[in-house]
CSV table of C-alpha atoms and ligand atoms in Angstrom, one decimal:
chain,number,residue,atom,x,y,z
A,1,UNK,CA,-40.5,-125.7,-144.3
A,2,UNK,CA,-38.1,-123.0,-142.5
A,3,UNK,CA,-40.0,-120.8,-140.7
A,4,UNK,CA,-38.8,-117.3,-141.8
A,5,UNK,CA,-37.0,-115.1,-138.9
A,6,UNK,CA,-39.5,-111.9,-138.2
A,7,UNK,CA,-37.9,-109.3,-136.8
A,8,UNK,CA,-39.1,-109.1,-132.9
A,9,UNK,CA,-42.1,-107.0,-133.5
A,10,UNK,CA,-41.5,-103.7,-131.1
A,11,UNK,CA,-44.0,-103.2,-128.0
A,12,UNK,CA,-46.1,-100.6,-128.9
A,13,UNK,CA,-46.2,-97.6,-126.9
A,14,UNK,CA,-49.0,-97.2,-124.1
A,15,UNK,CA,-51.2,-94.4,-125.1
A,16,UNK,CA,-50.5,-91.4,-122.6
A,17,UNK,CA,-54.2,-89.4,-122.4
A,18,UNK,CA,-53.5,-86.7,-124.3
A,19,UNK,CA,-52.4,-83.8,-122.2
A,20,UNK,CA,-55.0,-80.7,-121.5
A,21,UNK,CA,-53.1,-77.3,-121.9
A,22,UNK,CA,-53.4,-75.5,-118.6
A,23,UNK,CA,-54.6,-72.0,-119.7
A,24,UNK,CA,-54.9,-70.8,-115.7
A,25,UNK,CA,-52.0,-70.8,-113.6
A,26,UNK,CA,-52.5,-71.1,-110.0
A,27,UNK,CA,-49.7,-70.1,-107.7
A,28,UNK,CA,-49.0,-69.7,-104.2
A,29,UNK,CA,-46.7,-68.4,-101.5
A,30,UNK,CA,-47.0,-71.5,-99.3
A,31,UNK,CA,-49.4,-74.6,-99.0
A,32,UNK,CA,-50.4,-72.8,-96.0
A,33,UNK,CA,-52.5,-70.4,-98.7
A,34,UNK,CA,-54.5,-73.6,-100.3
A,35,UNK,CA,-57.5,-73.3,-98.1
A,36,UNK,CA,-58.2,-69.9,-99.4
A,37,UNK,CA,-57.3,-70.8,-103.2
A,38,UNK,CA,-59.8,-73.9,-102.7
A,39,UNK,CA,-63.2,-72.3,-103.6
A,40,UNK,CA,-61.1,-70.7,-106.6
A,41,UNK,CA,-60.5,-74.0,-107.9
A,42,UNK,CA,-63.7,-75.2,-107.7
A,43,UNK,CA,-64.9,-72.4,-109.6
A,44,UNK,CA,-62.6,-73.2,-112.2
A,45,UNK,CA,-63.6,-76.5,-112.2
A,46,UNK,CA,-66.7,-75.8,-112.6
A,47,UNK,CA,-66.5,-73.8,-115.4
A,48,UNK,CA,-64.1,-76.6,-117.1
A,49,UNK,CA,-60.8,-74.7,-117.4
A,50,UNK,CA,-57.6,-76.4,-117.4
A,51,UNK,CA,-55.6,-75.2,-115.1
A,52,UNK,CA,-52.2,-75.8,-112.6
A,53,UNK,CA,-51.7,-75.9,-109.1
A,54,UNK,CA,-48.3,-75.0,-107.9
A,55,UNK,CA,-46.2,-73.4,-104.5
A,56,UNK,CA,-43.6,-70.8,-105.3
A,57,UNK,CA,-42.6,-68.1,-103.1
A,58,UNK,CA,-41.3,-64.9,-103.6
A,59,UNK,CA,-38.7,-65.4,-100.9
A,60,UNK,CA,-38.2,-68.6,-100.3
A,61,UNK,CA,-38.2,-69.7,-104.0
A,62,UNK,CA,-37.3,-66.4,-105.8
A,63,UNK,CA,-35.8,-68.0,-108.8
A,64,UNK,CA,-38.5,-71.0,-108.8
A,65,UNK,CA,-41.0,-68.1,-109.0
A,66,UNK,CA,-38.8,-66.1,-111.8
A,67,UNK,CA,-38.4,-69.4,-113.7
A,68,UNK,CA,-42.4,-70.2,-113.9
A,69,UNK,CA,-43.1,-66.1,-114.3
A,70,UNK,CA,-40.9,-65.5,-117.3
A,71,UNK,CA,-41.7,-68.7,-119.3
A,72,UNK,CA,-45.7,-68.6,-118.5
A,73,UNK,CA,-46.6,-66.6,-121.3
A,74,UNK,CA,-44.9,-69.3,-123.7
A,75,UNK,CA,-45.9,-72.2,-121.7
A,76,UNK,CA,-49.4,-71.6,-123.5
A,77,UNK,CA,-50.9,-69.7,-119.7
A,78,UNK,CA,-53.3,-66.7,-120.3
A,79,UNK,CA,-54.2,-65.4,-116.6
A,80,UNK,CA,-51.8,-66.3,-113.4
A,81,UNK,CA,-54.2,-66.0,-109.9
A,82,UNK,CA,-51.2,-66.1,-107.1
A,83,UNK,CA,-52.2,-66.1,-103.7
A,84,UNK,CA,-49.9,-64.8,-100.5
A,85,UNK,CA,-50.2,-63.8,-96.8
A,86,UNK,CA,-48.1,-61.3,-94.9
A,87,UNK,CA,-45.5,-59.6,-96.6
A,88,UNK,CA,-47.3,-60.9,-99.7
A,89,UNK,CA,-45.2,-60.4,-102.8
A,90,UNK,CA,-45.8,-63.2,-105.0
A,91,UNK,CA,-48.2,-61.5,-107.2
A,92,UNK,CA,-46.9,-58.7,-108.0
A,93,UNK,CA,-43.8,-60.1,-108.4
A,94,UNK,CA,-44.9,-62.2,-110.8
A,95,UNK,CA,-46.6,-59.7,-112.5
A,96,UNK,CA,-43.3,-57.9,-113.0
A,97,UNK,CA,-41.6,-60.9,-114.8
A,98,UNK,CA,-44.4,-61.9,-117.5
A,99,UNK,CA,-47.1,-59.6,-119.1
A,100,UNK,CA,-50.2,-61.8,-119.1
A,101,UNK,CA,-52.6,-60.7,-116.4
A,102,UNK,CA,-52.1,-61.3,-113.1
A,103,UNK,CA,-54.7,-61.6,-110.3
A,104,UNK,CA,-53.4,-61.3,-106.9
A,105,UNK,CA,-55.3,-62.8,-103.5
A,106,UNK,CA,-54.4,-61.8,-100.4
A,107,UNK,CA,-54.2,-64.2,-97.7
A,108,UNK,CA,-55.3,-63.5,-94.1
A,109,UNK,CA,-52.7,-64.9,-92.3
A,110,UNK,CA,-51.8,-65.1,-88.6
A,111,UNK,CA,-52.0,-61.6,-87.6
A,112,UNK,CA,-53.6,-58.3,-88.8
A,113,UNK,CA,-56.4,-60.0,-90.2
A,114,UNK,CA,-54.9,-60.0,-94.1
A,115,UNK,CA,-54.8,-56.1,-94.3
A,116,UNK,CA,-50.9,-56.2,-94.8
A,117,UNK,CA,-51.3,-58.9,-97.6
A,118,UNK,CA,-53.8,-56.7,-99.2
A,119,UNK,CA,-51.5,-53.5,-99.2
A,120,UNK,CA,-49.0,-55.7,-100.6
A,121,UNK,CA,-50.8,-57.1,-103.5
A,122,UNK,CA,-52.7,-54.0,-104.7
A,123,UNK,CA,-50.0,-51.1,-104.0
A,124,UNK,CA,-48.0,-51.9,-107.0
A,125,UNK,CA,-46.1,-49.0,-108.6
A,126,UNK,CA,-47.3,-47.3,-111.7
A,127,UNK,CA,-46.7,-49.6,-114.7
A,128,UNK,CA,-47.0,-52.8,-113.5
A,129,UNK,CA,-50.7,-53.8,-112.7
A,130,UNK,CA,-51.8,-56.6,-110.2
A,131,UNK,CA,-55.1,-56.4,-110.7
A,132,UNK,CA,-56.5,-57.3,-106.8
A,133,UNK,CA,-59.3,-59.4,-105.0
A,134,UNK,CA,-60.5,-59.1,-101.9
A,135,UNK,CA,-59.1,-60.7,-99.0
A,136,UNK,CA,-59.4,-64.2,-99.0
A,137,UNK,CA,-61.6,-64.1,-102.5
A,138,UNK,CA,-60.4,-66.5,-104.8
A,139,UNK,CA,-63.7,-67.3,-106.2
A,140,UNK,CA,-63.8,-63.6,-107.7
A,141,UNK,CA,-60.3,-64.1,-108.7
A,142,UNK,CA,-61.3,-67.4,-110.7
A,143,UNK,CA,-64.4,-65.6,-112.4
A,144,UNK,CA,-62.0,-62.7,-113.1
A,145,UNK,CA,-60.0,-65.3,-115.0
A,146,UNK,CA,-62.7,-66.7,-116.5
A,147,UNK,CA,-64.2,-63.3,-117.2
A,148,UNK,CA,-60.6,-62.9,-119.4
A,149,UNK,CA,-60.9,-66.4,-121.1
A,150,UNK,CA,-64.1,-65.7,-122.5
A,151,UNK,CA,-63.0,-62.9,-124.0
A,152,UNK,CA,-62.0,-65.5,-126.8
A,153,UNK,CA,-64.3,-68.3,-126.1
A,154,UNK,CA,-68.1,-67.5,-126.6
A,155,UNK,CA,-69.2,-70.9,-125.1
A,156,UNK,CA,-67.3,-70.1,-122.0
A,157,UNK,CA,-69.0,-66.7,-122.5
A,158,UNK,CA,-72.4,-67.9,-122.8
A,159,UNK,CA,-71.7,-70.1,-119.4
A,160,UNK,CA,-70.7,-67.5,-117.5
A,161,UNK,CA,-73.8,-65.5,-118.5
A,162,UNK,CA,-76.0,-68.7,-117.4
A,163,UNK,CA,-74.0,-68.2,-114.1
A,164,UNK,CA,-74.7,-64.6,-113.3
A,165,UNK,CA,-78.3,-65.4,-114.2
A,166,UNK,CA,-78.6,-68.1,-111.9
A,167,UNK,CA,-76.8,-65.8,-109.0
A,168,UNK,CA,-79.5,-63.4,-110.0
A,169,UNK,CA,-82.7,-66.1,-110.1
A,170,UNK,CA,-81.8,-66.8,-106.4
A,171,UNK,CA,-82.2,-63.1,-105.1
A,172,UNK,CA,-85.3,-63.0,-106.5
A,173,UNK,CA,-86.3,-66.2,-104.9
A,174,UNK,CA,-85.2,-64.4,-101.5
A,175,UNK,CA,-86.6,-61.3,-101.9
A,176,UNK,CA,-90.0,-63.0,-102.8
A,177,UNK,CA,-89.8,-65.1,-99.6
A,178,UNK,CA,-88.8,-61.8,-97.2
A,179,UNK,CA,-91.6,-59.9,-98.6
A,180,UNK,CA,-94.1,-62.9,-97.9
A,181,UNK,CA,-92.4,-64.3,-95.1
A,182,UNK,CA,-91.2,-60.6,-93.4
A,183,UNK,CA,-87.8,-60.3,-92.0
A,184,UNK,CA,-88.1,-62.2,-88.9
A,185,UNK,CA,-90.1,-65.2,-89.8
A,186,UNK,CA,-87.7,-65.3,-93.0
A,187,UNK,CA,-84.5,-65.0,-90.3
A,188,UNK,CA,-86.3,-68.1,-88.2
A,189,UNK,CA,-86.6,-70.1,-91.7
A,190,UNK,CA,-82.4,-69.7,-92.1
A,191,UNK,CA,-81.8,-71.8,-88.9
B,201,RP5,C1,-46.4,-66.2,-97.4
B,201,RP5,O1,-46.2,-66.4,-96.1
B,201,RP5,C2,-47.3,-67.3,-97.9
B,201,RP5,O2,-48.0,-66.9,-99.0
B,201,RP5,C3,-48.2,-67.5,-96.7
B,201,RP5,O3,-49.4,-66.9,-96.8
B,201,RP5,C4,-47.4,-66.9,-95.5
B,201,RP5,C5,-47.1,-67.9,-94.4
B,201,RP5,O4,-46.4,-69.0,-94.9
B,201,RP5,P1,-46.2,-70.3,-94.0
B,201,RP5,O5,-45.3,-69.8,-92.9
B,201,RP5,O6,-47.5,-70.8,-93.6
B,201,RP5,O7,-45.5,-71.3,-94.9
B,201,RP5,O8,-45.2,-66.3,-98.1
């Protein structure tokens, strides 16, 4: 009997894992900045939300960082957190070029212990709003995103709530013990 010709069955494609949607945008100035955007991450970790890491600067990169700004909003993003030292324009430059909230960090670079990145980030001019963490603070701008998300996600809500209660939980813990212990005994017992 002939054996019939099949047609070469095709490879199949691998299966890619499917791909998360970011929904916060991290940015930076330089790599230099990742230390302080660390605890940010975890944070965001933490909380599960997808999220990208990237370096752009203002003035190295400026149309790297107009590129990512203006498409952001249609790249599926909902909150940017940029981070810059120094003459620390990232932030609000990028909130000049998309309208989905921005949260600036200023880095404390070499000299004049991140005061000059703060002025930076949080002196924008009147209609353009970076909203502004403390030096250094990317965990508050992290739960500032994810103070945003939840807006729109009540499970995300509901966690965050668990997380303020827990921050709460362990004052009262330490206030217990200071009262019992009194203020020295309880300053030996943090060595
Ligand atoms: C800023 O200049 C960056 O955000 C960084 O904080 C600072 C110094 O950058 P490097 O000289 O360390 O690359 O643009």
């Amino acid at each position: 009997m002939r054996s019939e010709r099949l047609p070469k069955a095709k490879p199949s494609p691998i299966p890619s894992a499917p791909q998360i949607q970011p929904l916060v945008a991290v940015r930076m100035g330089s790599d230099s900045d990742l230390k302080t955007l660390e605890a940010g991450c975890l944070i965001l970790e933490k909380f599960n939300i997808p999220f990208d890491v990237d370096i752009t600067s203002a003035h190295r990169t400026p149309h790297r960082m107009t590129q990512f700004a203006e498409s952001a909003a249609s790249k599926g993003y909902k909150v940017i957190i940029a981070a810059a030292g120094g003459a620390a324009h990232l932030p609000g430059m990028i909130a000049s070029e998309t309208k989905l909230p921005v949260i600036g960090v200023p880095v404390k670079a070499s000299v004049l212990d991140g005061v000059d990145s703060l002025y930076s980030i949080v002196q924008m001019p009147r209609g353009i709003p970076c909203l502004t963490v403390g030096v250094g603070n990317s965990t508050n701008a992290a739960l500032g995103a994810i103070r945003i998300l939840a807006l729109q996600d009540s499970d995300l809500s509901a966690r965050y709530e668990k997380y303020i209660q827990t921050m709460a939980d362990e004052v009262e813990v330490k206030a217990e013990k200071i009262m019992s212990l009194g203020w020295e005994n309880y300053k030996k017992s943090m060595a």
